[in-house]
């Protein structure tokens, strides 16, 4: 209900600006009331897009000055939501096309002038503008009455001009026409009061609005002068339109901003050289308005908000002109190709226009824009222009060398330029908060200056090292020099980040006199640092002194200090100070709202803090533990962000005298600092947790004491003091054990206290640590067992106990391990197996944080154990006496019964959506030879089928078409045995549809020799039954409708629904389909949903799509792992997945990946006629001479990077798209590497045209099949020059390398989970693995090829690198670290020796 209300509020606020503030106040009330549900939405596995819409709406409202305060209040209620959880695009549609005259009039009138008619202050000016626009287009009251009114429908046909005018009038909405009708015959006039401004218009401290309006009005006058001098020139035809708006722009800056780039374009291409020079001078004046680029990292640039907005507008105009020139030039080239006479039109007007604009833009230095952008904190823009500048220099240097290409490589030039501009790049990457790029830059840098060392230390949080550098620098500077002041501020910053606030105050005091005593003014920068140290120390007298200083700035720290001081003193000024602090954030939020949520995030964190201050003051206490916990959980999980919030909270606890809560917040600071690698800060916070109560030892309260000891031990472990950490935990456990266990009676398990939860955490931590230090089994096991006793309903305790016992079940890892094992050894582990399965089951019962690991291991053990239990215990042999062996067999029989009972109980205990997550593994064992196992398996499958029939049927339908008779029979038994009413209908529909799709797949078609061909189903009798299938109850099998979501709470919830209540069903199938040009001739068919959406799919014949399906399942699991990992979530790592539905062993259905284009077609389009032919490449490349690869690159250098510049001209969008491309390439490269994915040519790697993500398709060449080609593949994945160059100046260093390490590290930790997905192929093998023999088998058998492949994958995951990537096959090294393994694959993928040997169709030079 509230969602609907909010939707209406947002729509109303967008349509009626006058009521926006009131509507935002109502929105705030709703956000407060629905806080609990909104928090659940934020923490959900897949965040609701509606929440992103709310935040986007609020940020866009910052353009309205009157609404900013209310927007801040709403955003503060929402909190600083982690950017990794949201998908928000704040960038406006970057439409650089010059509209036609009528289109321009329509947009000006409907989107701008019409809204101004409702404002009394400018109603006359808006009316005049509309009147003149209608007059210019010939749209009169007489014409409209004559041809459009019901009374006067003329039979006379209007002429061409009148038809255009009528078309314009009819294009307006009815409500707009009603309001505009009086202006068709109005006779407004204006009193001219224009004055000629001094050029350039931009001056220091000029107001943004004044500058925009004055420059726009000046350009309108210039353009109108050109028009009066040559009214026949078609280029000047729009001048009267702009001239009509000459006064209305003074009242509405949005109108001015809309026409400004159009005016600049028209004056450039139609004006004189003097006019173009005036525009260039204006742009340069704005860019030079900020201070010049400085050499020291700590020099600050004084930037006023108006200057920042002026610069932002210049950036937009330059980007708009650049995009216009590229688009118009491309259109002209395409027109030339289509027109036979175009070759004779070298001086066409369009070409001249592009040349004028390009010439103008070339006079604006890229480096100048980069420096200005950096000073105004537009870091993405700065990086884009700096890269363009360095690429141009690199190209020039290569051309000037005039040497052999093998002697002067472009890559070498780029690396040299990167090293020379390392400090500039370093500042940009620091501003972007991109540690990956900083680490990559450090690897490429040839030398390091002191400033670069400082930035390196600061970016990695090495504040002690940075402090040392600053102190050394201060020793060599005069005490009153500018450098000394900059380094002094650097020292203070380091001390603040180290938590040494008392030292900060001492340093400030030693540098200047006391302000109240000597009268010497403290520099404003030192005042700000003094305020920061004072409020963090709770030194209210010193804080008041600093805030009273005449040089006290109005920055964030001082604003926050005033709020805290007024809160502590209960001053009536609190509300005023809070409003002032909030008001100071509106300017940076306004600038950020034009770019990205990430740029706005620091300001949102400050709003988050102010909201909590307001709540604490309102309720006069700081006891909001649960609300604060939830608000902290939604923030970005980084020390830099959370430390600010926690420090203010613990100070509020001190103000309101809640020492226990203050101690808890100090412990939270310690934990956050430890996780962020800030060990000194963590230690200081631990000490404060002791002394905030006036104690001299650990807190006396059991709960707080356990938290303290646990955090103290974890800090010791993180610092490398493992033995000390274990000792501390053992002491804590011993001292508190009796107290914690005293309540472990029968009622304990019903109500678990926080002390018991903490003791369970202590036990699990001890178990993990003692396990890592190599202790014996019997000394580790008790810790895990005790954890489950303290907290029997904690998923993590049961999981780690099960995982530990799992590691010792050596005979149950696969069926091969259990063959020929003596009965004594089997029996000794059967008991542990029963316990392991029980613990995995309990972990699944209480939560889903480890769902995929727990479920996959549970099913693997159950299936493998049941496989051999058929011949047990009679088939076992022993080494002891026969009597003893018989006793062992009896016990084994009891264990077999226990295992089966354990699984049986889980069939009713676990919700169906848990089993649904393991459905591929379940259905792969449908031919299990153990009757008891099969009976339980059929119960599970029928339960899942009953609860989620739509999703289950799509995954099981291929079994009904299987060539294996037993598999087909059992699948049909399960489907027919389900007693839910709609299952038979769904099965019948799906079966019919499947058969018809198979007909489409296998039908012989006569197609053209080249190119794709469109055909119709209605023209072929065999396909008409497929066309007749419509209005089905079956859902359309899209990936998002087949993948279950999980509860946001992390707890297993039987009432949770993993899918929306209403999913779109199959309405109809489009008659037209396309036969794709390919060896197998796949068919592209379109399914229409009940909601009217068209969903294309690919029907692929003669291909075993179970291979693709397994890889998509692994990708889905990897996405879950990436989503749960903080490092991966911060980087928004993911793989683009799509539905793969095998219809049988040879055909299937693949969800079409829309809005994509192949890498090779994109590069070919960029190259145009300059593309080098494959035959030329073949004549140059010599497999025995790697240097010939450089010759090819010299002839055709990388060009793919230009696609990102052209497709995403706005810098933030450009940077985001390139990061997304690099991330997705890295993640998929690692996944492809571990499963032996080959044949990654340019058509099998698609690029998402809207996000830049790389999407891989066609997984036919899987499991190292490429190594068996006639020309074996030599590389582990595709990392060719165009891909590497598109990563940016750092190439594969930095982002690609770090993301690859994160991904491979996660997959290595979860090896068992990933391998279990592929284990389905052991019992349901691919056709190429001897499928015929498997199909003839009367029962389930293992496939040797599948077992061998899975073992190889497990070896690669564990770091046993396959050297086949470098030349030799099937040779494994000793285990490598993740970093070393990634490095070896990069070297193999980029090696010229390997690339030069790839087959020519792979196009290794692209």
GROMACS .gro file of N, CA and C in nm, residues 916-961:
model
  138
  916UNK      N    1   1.499  -2.678  -0.384
  916UNK     CA    2   1.498  -2.623  -0.519
  916UNK      C    3   1.636  -2.573  -0.560
  917UNK      N    4   1.712  -2.520  -0.464
  917UNK     CA    5   1.848  -2.472  -0.495
  917UNK      C    6   1.941  -2.584  -0.536
  918UNK      N    7   1.908  -2.707  -0.497
  918UNK     CA    8   1.991  -2.822  -0.535
  918UNK      C    9   1.924  -2.911  -0.639
  919UNK      N   10   1.827  -2.857  -0.711
  919UNK     CA   11   1.748  -2.938  -0.804
  919UNK      C   12   1.834  -3.005  -0.912
  920UNK      N   13   1.930  -2.937  -0.976
  920UNK     CA   14   2.010  -3.007  -1.078
  920UNK      C   15   2.082  -3.130  -1.022
  921UNK      N   16   2.135  -3.118  -0.899
  921UNK     CA   17   2.204  -3.231  -0.839
  921UNK      C   18   2.104  -3.343  -0.806
  922UNK      N   19   1.985  -3.307  -0.765
  922UNK     CA   20   1.883  -3.406  -0.732
  922UNK      C   21   1.839  -3.484  -0.856
  923UNK      N   22   1.807  -3.414  -0.964
  923UNK     CA   23   1.755  -3.484  -1.081
  923UNK      C   24   1.863  -3.562  -1.155
  924UNK      N   25   1.990  -3.525  -1.134
  924UNK     CA   26   2.097  -3.602  -1.199
  924UNK      C   27   2.108  -3.743  -1.143
  925UNK      N   28   2.058  -3.765  -1.019
  925UNK     CA   29   2.068  -3.898  -0.957
  925UNK      C   30   1.933  -3.970  -0.956
  926UNK      N   31   1.849  -3.934  -1.050
  926UNK     CA   32   1.716  -3.993  -1.054
  926UNK      C   33   1.719  -4.142  -1.086
  927UNK      N   34   1.832  -4.190  -1.139
  927UNK     CA   35   1.846  -4.333  -1.170
  927UNK      C   36   1.925  -4.406  -1.062
  928UNK      N   37   1.928  -4.349  -0.944
  928UNK     CA   38   2.008  -4.409  -0.836
  928UNK      C   39   1.968  -4.555  -0.815
  929UNK      N   40   2.068  -4.638  -0.795
  929UNK     CA   41   2.042  -4.783  -0.788
  929UNK      C   42   1.989  -4.827  -0.652
  930UNK      N   43   2.000  -4.743  -0.549
  930UNK     CA   44   1.949  -4.777  -0.417
  930UNK      C   45   1.802  -4.739  -0.410
  931UNK      N   46   1.716  -4.838  -0.392
  931UNK     CA   47   1.571  -4.816  -0.393
  931UNK      C   48   1.529  -4.720  -0.283
  932UNK      N   49   1.591  -4.733  -0.165
  932UNK     CA   50   1.555  -4.644  -0.053
  932UNK      C   51   1.591  -4.500  -0.085
  933UNK      N   52   1.710  -4.482  -0.142
  933UNK     CA   53   1.751  -4.348  -0.181
  933UNK      C   54   1.657  -4.291  -0.286
  934UNK      N   55   1.623  -4.372  -0.385
  934UNK     CA   56   1.534  -4.324  -0.490
  934UNK      C   57   1.397  -4.287  -0.435
  935UNK      N   58   1.344  -4.368  -0.344
  935UNK     CA   59   1.212  -4.338  -0.288
  935UNK      C   60   1.212  -4.202  -0.217
  936UNK      N   61   1.318  -4.178  -0.137
  936UNK     CA   62   1.328  -4.049  -0.068
  936UNK      C   63   1.349  -3.936  -0.168
  937UNK      N   64   1.432  -3.963  -0.269
  937UNK     CA   65   1.457  -3.863  -0.373
  937UNK      C   66   1.328  -3.826  -0.445
  938UNK      N   67   1.245  -3.924  -0.476
  938UNK     CA   68   1.119  -3.896  -0.545
  938UNK      C   69   1.026  -3.813  -0.456
  939UNK      N   70   1.029  -3.840  -0.324
  939UNK     CA   71   0.948  -3.760  -0.231
  939UNK      C   72   0.993  -3.614  -0.233
  940UNK      N   73   1.125  -3.595  -0.232
  940UNK     CA   74   1.179  -3.457  -0.235
  940UNK      C   75   1.139  -3.387  -0.364
  941UNK      N   76   1.158  -3.455  -0.476
  941UNK     CA   77   1.127  -3.394  -0.604
  941UNK      C   78   0.977  -3.362  -0.616
  942UNK      N   79   0.894  -3.451  -0.567
  942UNK     CA   80   0.751  -3.425  -0.572
  942UNK      C   81   0.711  -3.310  -0.481
  943UNK      N   82   0.783  -3.295  -0.369
  943UNK     CA   83   0.756  -3.183  -0.279
  943UNK      C   84   0.792  -3.051  -0.348
  944UNK      N   85   0.909  -3.048  -0.411
  944UNK     CA   86   0.950  -2.927  -0.483
  944UNK      C   87   0.856  -2.901  -0.600
  945UNK      N   88   0.817  -3.006  -0.669
  945UNK     CA   89   0.725  -2.993  -0.782
  945UNK      C   90   0.590  -2.940  -0.737
  946UNK      N   91   0.545  -2.983  -0.621
  946UNK     CA   92   0.416  -2.937  -0.569
  946UNK      C   93   0.419  -2.789  -0.535
  947UNK      N   94   0.529  -2.745  -0.472
  947UNK     CA   95   0.537  -2.605  -0.426
  947UNK      C   96   0.582  -2.509  -0.537
  948UNK      N   97   0.668  -2.556  -0.626
  948UNK     CA   98   0.720  -2.470  -0.733
  948UNK      C   99   0.713  -2.544  -0.867
  949UNK      N  100   0.591  -2.573  -0.913
  949UNK     CA  101   0.576  -2.654  -1.035
  949UNK      C  102   0.632  -2.587  -1.160
  950UNK      N  103   0.617  -2.455  -1.169
  950UNK     CA  104   0.659  -2.386  -1.290
  950UNK      C  105   0.810  -2.400  -1.312
  951UNK      N  106   0.886  -2.374  -1.207
  951UNK     CA  107   1.032  -2.378  -1.218
  951UNK      C  108   1.082  -2.522  -1.232
  952UNK      N  109   1.020  -2.615  -1.159
  952UNK     CA  110   1.067  -2.753  -1.157
  952UNK      C  111   1.042  -2.823  -1.291
  953UNK      N  112   0.926  -2.801  -1.349
  953UNK     CA  113   0.893  -2.868  -1.475
  953UNK      C  114   0.990  -2.830  -1.586
  954UNK      N  115   1.029  -2.703  -1.592
  954UNK     CA  116   1.122  -2.661  -1.697
  954UNK      C  117   1.257  -2.732  -1.682
  955UNK      N  118   1.298  -2.763  -1.559
  955UNK     CA  119   1.426  -2.830  -1.539
  955UNK      C  120   1.417  -2.982  -1.555
  956UNK      N  121   1.296  -3.035  -1.542
  956UNK     CA  122   1.280  -3.181  -1.551
  956UNK      C  123   1.231  -3.228  -1.687
  957UNK      N  124   1.186  -3.137  -1.771
  957UNK     CA  125   1.122  -3.180  -1.895
  957UNK      C  126   1.218  -3.254  -1.986
  958UNK      N  127   1.347  -3.220  -1.980
  958UNK     CA  128   1.444  -3.290  -2.066
  958UNK      C  129   1.456  -3.437  -2.029
  959UNK      N  130   1.432  -3.470  -1.901
  959UNK     CA  131   1.440  -3.610  -1.860
  959UNK      C  132   1.334  -3.693  -1.931
  960UNK      N  133   1.219  -3.632  -1.957
  960UNK     CA  134   1.110  -3.705  -2.023
  960UNK      C  135   1.140  -3.731  -2.171
  961UNK      N  136   1.241  -3.660  -2.226
  961UNK     CA  137   1.279  -3.682  -2.365
  961UNK      C  138   1.413  -3.756  -2.373
   0.00000   0.00000   0.00000
